[in-house]
XYZ file of N, CA and C in Angstrom:
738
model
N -20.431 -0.434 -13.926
C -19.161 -0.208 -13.260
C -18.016 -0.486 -14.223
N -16.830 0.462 -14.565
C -16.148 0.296 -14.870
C -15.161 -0.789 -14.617
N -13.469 -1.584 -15.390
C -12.726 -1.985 -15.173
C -11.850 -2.005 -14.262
N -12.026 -1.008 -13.142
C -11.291 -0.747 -12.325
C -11.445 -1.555 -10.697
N -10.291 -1.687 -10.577
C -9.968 -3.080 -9.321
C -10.792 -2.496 -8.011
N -11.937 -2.628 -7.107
C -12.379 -2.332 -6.372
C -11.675 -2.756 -4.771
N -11.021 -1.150 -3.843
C -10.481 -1.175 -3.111
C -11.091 -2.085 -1.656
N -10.692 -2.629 -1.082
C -11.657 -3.080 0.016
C -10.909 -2.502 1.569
N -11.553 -2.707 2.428
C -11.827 -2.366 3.548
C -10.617 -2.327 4.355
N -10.057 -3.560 4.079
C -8.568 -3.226 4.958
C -7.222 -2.960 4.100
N -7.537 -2.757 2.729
C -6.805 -1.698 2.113
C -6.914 -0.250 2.713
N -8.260 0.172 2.385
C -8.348 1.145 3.143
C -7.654 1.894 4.060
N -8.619 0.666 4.999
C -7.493 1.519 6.495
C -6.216 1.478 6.590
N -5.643 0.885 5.687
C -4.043 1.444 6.087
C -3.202 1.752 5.007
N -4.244 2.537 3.984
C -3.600 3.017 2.751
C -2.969 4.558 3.529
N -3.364 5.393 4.319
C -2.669 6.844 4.763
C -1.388 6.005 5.613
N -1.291 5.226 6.314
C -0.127 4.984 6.926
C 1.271 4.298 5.891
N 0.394 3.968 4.729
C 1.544 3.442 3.746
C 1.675 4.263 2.980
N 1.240 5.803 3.098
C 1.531 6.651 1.926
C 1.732 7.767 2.607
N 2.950 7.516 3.873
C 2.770 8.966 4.503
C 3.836 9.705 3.471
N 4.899 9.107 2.929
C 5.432 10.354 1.744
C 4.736 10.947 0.912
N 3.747 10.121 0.328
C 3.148 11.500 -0.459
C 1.945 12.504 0.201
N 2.013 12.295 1.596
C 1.104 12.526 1.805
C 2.132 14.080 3.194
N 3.639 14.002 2.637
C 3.918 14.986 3.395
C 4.023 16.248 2.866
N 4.630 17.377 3.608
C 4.657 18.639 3.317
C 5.489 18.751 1.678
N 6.654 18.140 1.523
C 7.663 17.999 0.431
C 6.717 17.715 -0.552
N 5.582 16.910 -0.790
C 4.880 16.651 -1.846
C 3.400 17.340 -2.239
N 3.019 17.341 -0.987
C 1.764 18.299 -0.957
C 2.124 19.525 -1.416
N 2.470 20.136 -0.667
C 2.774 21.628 -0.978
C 2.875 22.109 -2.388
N 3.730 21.772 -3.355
C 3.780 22.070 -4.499
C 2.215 21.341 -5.049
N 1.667 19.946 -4.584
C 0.659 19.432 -5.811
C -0.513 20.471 -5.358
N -0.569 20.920 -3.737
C -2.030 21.840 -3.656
C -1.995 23.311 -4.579
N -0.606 23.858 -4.178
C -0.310 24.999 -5.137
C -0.217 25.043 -6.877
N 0.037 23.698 -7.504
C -0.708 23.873 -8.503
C -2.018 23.848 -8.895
N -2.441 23.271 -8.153
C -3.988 22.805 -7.971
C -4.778 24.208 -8.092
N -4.864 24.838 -6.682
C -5.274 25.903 -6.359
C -4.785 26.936 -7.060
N -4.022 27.002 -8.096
C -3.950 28.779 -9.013
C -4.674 28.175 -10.153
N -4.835 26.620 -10.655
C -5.388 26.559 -11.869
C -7.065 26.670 -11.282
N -7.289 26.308 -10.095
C -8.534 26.680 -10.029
C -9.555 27.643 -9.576
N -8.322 28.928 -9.065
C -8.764 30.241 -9.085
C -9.759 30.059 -8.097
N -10.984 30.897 -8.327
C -12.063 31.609 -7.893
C -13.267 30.245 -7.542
N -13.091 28.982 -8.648
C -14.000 28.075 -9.084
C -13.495 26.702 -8.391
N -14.637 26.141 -8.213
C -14.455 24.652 -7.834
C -13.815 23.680 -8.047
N -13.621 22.917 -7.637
C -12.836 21.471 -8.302
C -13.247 20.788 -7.692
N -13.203 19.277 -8.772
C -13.710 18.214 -8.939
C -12.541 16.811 -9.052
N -12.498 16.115 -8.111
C -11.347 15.448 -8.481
C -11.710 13.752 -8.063
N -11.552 13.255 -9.611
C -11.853 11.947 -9.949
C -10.910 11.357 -9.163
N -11.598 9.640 -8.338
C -10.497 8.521 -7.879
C -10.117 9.973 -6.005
N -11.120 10.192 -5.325
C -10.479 11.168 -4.256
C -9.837 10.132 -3.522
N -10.473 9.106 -3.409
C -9.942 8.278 -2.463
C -10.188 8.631 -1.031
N -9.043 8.150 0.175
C -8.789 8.811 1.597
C -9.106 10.237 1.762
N -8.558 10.977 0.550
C -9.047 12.782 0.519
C -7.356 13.195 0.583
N -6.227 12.786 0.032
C -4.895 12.919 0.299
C -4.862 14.241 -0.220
N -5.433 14.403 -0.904
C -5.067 15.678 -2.027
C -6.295 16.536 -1.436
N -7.292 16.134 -1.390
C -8.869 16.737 -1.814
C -8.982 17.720 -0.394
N -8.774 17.151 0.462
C -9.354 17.372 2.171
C -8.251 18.412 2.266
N -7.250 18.500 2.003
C -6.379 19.689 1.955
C -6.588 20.943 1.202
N -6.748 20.765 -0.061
C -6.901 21.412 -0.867
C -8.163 22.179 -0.192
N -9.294 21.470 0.285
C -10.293 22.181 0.251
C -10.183 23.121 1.787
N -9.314 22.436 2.251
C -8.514 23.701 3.835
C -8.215 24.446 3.270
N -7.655 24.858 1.935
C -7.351 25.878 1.699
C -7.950 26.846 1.079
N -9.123 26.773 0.920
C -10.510 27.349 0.374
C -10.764 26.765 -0.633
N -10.308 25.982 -1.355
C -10.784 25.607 -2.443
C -12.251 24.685 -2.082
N -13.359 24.601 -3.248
C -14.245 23.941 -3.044
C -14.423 22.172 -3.643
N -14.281 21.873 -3.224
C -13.715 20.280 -3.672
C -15.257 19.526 -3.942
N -15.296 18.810 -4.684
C -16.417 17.791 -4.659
C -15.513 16.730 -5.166
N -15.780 15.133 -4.791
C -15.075 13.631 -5.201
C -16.022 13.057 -5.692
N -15.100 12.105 -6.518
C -16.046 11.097 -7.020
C -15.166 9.772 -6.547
N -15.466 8.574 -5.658
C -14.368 7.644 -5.287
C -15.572 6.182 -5.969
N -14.748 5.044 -6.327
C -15.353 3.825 -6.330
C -15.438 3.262 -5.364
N -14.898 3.364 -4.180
C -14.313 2.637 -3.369
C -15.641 3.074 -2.298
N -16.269 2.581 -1.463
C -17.020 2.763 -0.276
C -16.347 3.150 1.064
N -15.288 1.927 0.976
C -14.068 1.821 2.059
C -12.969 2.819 1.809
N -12.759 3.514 0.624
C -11.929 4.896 0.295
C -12.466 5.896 1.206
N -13.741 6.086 0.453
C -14.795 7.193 1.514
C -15.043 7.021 2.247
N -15.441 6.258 3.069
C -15.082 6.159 4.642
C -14.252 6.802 5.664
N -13.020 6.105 5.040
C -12.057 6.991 5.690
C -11.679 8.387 5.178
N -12.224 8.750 4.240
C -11.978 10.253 4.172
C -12.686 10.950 4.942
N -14.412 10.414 5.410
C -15.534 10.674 5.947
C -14.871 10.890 7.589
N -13.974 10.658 7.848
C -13.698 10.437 9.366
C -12.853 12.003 9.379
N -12.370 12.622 8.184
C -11.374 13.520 7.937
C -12.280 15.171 8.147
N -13.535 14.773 7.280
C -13.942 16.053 7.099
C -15.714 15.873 6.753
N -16.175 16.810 7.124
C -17.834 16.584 7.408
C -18.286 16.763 5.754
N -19.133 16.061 5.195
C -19.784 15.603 4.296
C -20.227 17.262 3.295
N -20.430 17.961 4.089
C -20.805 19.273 4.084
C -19.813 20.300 3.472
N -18.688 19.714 3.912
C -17.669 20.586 3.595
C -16.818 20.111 2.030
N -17.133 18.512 2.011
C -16.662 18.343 0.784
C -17.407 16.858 0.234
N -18.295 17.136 -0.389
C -19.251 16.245 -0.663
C -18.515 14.914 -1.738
N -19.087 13.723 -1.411
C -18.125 12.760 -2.170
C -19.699 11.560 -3.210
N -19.289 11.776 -4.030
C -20.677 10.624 -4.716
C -19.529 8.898 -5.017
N -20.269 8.347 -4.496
C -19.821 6.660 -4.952
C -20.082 6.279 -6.358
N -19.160 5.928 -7.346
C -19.255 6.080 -8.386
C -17.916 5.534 -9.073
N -17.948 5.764 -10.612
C -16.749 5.075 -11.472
C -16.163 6.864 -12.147
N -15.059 7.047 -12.526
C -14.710 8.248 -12.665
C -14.843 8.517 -14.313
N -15.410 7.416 -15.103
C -15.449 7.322 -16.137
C -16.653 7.751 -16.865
N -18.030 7.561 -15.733
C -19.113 7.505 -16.222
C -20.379 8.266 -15.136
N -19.547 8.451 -13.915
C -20.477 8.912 -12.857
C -20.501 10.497 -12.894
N -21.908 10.699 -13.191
C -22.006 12.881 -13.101
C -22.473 13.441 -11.512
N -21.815 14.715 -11.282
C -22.154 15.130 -10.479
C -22.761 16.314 -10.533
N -23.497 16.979 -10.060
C -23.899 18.604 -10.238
C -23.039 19.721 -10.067
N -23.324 20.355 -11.296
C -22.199 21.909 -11.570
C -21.495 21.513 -12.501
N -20.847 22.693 -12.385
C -19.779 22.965 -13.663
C -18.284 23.520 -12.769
N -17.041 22.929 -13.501
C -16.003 23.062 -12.293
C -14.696 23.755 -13.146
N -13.996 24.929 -12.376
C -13.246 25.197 -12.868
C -12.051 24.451 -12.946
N -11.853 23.050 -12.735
C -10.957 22.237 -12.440
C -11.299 20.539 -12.223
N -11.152 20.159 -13.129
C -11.225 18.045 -12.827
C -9.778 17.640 -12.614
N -9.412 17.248 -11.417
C -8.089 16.775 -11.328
C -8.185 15.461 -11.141
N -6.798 14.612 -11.370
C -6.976 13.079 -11.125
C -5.485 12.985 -11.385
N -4.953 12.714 -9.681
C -3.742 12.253 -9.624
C -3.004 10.926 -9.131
N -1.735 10.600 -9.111
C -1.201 9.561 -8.460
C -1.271 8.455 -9.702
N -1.916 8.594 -10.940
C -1.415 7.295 -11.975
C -2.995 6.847 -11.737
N -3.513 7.690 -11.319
C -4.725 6.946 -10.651
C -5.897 6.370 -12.588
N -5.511 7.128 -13.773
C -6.090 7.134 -14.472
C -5.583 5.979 -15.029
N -4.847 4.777 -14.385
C -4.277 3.811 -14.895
C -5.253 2.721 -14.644
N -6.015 3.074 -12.962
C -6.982 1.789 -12.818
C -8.094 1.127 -13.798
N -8.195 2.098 -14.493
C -9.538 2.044 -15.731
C -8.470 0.950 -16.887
N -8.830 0.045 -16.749
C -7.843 -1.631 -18.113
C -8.379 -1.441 -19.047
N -8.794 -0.183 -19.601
C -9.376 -0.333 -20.986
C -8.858 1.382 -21.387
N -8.501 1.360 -22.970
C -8.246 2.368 -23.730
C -10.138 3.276 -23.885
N -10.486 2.190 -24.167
C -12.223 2.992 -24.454
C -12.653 3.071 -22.826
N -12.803 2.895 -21.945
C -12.861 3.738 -20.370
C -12.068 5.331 -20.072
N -10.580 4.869 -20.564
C -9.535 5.918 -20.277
C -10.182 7.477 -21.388
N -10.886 7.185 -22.671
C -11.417 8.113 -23.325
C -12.349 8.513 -22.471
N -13.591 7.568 -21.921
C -14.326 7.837 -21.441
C -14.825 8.553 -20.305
N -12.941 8.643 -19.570
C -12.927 9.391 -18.288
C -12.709 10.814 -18.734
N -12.192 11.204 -19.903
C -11.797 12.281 -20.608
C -13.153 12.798 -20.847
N -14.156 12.278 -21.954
C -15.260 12.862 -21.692
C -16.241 13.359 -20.580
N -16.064 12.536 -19.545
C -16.448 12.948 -18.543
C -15.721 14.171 -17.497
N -14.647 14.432 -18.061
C -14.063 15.653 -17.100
C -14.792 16.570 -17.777
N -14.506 16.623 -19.255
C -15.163 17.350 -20.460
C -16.178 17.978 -20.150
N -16.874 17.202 -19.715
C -18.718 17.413 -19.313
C -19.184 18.479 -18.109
N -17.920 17.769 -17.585
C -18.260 18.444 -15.750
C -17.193 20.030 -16.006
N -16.218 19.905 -17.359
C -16.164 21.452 -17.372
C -16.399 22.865 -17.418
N -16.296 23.821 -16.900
C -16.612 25.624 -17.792
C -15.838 25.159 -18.845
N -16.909 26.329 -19.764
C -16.080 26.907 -20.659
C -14.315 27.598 -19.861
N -13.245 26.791 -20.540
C -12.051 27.494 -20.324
C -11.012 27.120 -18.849
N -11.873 25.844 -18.482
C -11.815 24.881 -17.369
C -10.620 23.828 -17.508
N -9.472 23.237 -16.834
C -8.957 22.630 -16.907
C -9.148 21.174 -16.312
N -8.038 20.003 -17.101
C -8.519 18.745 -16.274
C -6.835 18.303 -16.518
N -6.396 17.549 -15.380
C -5.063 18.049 -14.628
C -4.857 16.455 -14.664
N -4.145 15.734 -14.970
C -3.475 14.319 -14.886
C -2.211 13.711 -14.474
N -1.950 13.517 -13.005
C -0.392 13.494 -12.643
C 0.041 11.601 -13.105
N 0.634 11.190 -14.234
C 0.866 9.890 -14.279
C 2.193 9.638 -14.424
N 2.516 8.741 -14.476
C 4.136 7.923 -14.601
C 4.281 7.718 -16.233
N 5.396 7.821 -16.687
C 6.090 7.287 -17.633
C 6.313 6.302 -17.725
N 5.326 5.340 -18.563
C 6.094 3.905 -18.810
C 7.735 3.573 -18.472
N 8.355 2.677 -17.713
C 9.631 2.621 -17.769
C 10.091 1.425 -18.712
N 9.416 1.491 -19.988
C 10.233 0.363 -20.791
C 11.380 0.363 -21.245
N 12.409 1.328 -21.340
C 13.651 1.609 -21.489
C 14.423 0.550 -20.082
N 13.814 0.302 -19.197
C 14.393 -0.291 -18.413
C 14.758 -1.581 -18.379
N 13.647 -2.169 -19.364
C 13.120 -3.772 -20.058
C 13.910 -4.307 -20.410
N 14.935 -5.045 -20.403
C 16.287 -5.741 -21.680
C 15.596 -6.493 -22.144
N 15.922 -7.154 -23.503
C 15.647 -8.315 -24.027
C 14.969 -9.326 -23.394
N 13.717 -9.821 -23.008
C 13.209 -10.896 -22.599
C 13.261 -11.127 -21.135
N 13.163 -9.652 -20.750
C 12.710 -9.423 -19.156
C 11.349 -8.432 -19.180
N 10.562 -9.445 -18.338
C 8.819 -8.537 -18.046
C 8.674 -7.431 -16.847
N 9.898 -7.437 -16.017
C 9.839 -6.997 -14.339
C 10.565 -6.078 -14.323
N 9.948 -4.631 -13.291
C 10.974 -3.764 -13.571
C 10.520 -3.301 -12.124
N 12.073 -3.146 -10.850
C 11.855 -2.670 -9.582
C 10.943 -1.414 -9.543
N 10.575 -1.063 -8.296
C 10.342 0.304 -8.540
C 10.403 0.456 -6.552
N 11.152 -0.602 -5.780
C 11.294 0.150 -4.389
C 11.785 -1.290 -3.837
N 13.217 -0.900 -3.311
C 13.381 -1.731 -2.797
C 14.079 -1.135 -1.368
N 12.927 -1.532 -0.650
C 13.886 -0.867 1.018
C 13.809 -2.450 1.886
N 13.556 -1.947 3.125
C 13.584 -2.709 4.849
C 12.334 -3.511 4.829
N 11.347 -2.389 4.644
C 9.988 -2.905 4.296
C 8.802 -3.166 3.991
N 9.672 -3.234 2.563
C 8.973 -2.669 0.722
C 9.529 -3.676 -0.110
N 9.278 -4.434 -0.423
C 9.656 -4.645 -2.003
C 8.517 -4.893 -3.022
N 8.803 -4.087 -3.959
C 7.893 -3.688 -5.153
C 8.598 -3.659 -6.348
N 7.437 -4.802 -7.633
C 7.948 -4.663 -8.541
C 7.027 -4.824 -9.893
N 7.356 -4.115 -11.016
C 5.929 -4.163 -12.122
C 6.647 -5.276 -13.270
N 5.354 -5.313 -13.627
C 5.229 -6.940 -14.454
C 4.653 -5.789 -15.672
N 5.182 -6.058 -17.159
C 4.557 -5.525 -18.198
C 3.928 -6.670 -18.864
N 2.855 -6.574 -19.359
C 2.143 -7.093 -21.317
C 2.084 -5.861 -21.994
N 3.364 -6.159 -22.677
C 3.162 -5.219 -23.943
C 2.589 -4.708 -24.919
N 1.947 -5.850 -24.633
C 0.621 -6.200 -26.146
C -0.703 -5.043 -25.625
N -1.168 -5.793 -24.632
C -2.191 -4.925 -23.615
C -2.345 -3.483 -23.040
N -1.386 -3.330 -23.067
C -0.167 -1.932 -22.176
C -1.068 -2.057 -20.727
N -0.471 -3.430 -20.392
C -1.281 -3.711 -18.791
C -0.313 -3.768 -17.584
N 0.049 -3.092 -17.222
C 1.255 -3.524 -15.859
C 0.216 -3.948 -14.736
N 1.159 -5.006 -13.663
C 0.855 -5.194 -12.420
C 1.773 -5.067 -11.561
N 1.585 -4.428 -10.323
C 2.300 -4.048 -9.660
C 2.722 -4.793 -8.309
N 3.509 -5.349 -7.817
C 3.327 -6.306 -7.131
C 3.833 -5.632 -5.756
N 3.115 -5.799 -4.803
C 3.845 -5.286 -3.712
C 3.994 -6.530 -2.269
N 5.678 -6.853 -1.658
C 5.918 -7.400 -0.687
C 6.182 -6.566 0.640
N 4.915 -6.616 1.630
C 5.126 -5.470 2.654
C 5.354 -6.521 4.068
N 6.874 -5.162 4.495
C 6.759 -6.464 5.770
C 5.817 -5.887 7.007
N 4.768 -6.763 7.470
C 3.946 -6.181 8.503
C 4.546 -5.853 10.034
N 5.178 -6.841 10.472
C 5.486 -6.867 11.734
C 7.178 -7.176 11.746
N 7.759 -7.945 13.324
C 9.063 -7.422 13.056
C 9.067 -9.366 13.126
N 8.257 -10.126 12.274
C 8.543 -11.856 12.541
C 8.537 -11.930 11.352
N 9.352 -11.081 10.689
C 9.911 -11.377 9.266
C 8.945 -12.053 8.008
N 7.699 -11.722 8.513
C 6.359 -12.400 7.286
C 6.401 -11.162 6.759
N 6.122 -11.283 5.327
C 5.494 -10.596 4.424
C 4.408 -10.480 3.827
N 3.399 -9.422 3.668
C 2.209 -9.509 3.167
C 2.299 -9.185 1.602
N 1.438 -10.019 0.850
C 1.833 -9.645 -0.666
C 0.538 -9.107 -1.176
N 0.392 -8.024 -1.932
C -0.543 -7.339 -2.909
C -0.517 -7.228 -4.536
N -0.944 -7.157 -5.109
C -0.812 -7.250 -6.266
C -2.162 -5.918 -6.942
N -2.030 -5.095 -8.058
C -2.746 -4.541 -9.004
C -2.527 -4.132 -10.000
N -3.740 -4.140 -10.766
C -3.557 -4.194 -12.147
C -3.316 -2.690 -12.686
N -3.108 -2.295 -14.204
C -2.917 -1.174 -14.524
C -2.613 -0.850 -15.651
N -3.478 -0.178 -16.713
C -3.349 0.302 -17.821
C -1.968 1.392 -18.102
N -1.026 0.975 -18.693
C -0.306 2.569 -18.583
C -0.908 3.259 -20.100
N -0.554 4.272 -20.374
C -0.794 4.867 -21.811
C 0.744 5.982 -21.776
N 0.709 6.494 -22.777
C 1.856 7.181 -23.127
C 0.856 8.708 -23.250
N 2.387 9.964 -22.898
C 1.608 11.346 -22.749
C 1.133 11.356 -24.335
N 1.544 11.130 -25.226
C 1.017 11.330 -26.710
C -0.390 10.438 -26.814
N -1.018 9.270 -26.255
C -1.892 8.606 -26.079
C -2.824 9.967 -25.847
N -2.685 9.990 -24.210
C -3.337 10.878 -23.893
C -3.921 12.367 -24.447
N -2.890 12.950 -24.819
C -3.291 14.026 -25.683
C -4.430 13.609 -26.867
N -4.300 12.302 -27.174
C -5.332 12.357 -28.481
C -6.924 11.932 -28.150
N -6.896 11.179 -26.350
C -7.923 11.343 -26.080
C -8.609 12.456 -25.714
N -7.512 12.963 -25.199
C -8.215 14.815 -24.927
C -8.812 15.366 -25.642
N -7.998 15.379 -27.159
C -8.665 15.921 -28.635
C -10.193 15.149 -28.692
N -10.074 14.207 -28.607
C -11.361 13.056 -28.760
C -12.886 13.855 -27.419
N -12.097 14.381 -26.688
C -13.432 14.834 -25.376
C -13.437 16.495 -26.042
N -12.232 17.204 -26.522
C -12.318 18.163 -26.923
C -11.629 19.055 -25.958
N -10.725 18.492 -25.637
C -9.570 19.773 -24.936
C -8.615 19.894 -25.518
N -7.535 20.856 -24.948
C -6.121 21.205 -25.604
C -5.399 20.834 -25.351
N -4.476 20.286 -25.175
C -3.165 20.591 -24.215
C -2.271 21.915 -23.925
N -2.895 22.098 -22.849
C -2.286 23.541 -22.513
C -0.836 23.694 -21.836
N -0.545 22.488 -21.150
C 0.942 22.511 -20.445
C 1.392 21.110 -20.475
N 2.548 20.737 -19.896
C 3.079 19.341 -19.353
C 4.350 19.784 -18.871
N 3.935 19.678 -17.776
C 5.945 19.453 -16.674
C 6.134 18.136 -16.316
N 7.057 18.009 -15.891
C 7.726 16.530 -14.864
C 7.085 16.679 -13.334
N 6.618 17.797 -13.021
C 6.118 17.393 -11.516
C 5.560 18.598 -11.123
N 5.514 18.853 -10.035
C 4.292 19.883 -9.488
C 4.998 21.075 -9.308
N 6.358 20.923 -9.180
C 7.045 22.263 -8.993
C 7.424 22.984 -10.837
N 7.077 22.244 -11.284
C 6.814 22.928 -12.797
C 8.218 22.598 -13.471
N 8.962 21.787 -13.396
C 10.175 21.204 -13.754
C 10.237 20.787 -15.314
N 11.054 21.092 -16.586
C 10.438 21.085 -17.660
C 10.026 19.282 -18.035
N 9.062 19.167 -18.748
C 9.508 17.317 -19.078
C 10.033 17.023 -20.623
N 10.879 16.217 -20.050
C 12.092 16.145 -20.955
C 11.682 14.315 -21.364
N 12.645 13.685 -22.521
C 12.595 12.864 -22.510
C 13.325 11.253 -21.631
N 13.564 12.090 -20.569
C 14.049 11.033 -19.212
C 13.236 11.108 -18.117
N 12.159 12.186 -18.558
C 11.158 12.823 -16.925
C 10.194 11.117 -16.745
N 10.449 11.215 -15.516
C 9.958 9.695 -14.886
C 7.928 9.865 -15.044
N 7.789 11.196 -14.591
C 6.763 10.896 -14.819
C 6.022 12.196 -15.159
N 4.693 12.380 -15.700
C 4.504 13.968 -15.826
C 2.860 14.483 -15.294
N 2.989 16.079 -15.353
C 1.440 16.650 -15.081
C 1.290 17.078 -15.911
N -0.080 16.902 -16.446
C -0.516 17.536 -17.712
C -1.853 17.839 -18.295
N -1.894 19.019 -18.227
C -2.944 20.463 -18.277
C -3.835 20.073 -19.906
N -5.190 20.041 -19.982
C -5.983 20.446 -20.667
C -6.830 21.406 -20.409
N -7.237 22.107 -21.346
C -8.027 22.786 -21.468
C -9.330 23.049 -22.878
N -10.732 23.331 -21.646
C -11.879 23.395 -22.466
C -12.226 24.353 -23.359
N -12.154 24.907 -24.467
C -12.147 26.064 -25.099
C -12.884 26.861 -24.974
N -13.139 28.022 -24.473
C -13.757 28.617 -23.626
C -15.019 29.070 -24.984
């Protein structure tokens, strides 16, 4: 088993109610429509499915989906979404776990390629899209932009949500390139807060590209977001297209 923080059970169940923004029309819409033209005619495969936010949709829309989740308690609740049949899920690490076929598409979104705390895992998930590609197959990575520009002098913490009831904030080691993310959620209306915390590798898009080279893809694109927005050097965060040489 890989480095990656294992989700439990009552994360789970109330990870779709804490993620109904990305999980609405404004965000979906554009991430299924890129999804679905890069994967044409052919399958997809998408590392970290989790709940099925992305996957269980996508595959409403004909696409053929297969997951790979670590989580037991992830799949579960996706299992309640859609029959086993329709989009098959293996329990596994996204770094090292194979599934059967060859896919015109490995996607892995949400920063999700951050859970893996190791540079030699994060290659390792690269080879493994690699593997599970066609010839001429893409593998699709939606992550965040480090925000160290935000850092002053001898500050580790940088907001990233502060509402009614949310407060969230990341902790850097620079040394490591390890963020943790800290989250204060208020549960009820008796003013307690529940606190979470996880860990997280960031890497930089130039990182990435050289693991790609390392599994043997290209870089075929990079925007700022799903509606294809160019990425610039202020884009918060980006998507970004490899490809297997056919």
């Amino acid at each position: 088993m890989t480095s990656s923080e294992l989700w439990t059970r009552a994360t789970a169940d109330r990870y779709d109610a804490e993620e109904t923004e990305m999980s609405s029309a404004a965000v979906l819409g554009p991430t299924l429509d890129f999804l679905a033209e890069l994967a044409g005619d052919g399958p997809a495969l998408e590392f970290a499915i989790g709940t099925g936010r992305v996957g269980v949709p996508l595959r409403r829309r004909g696409v053929p989906v297969v997951g790979i989740e670590l989580s037991e308690h992830m799949a579960a609740v996706l299992r309640r979404k859609i029959d086993e049949s329709q989009l098959p899920v293996t329990i596994g690490d996204m770094a090292t776990t194979v599934v059967p076929g060859e896919f015109t598409l490995v996607y892995l979104v949400y920063n999700t390629i951050g859970n893996l705390l190791t540079q030699d895992e994060q290659v390792e998930c690269f080879r493994n899209a690699a593997r599970h590609l066609r010839p001429g197959g893409r593998f699709v990575i939606e992550l965040g932009v480090p925000p160290l520009r935000l850092l002053p002098p001898g500050q580790v913490a940088v907001p990233f949500d502060v509402s009614e009831r949310h407060l969230g904030f990341d902790t850097f080691d620079l040394v490591e390139q390890v963020l943790v993310s800290h989250h204060f959620t208020r549960d009820g209306d008796d003013g307690r807060y529940r606190r979470d915390s996880s860990r997280h590798r960031y890497a930089w898009p130039a990182e990435l590209d050289l693991m790609a080279r390392i599994a043997g893809l290209e870089l075929e694109r990079r925007v700022a977001d799903w509606d294809g927005t160019p990425f610039t050097q202020d884009s918060a965060k980006h998507i970004s297209v490899w490809r297997k040489p056919a």
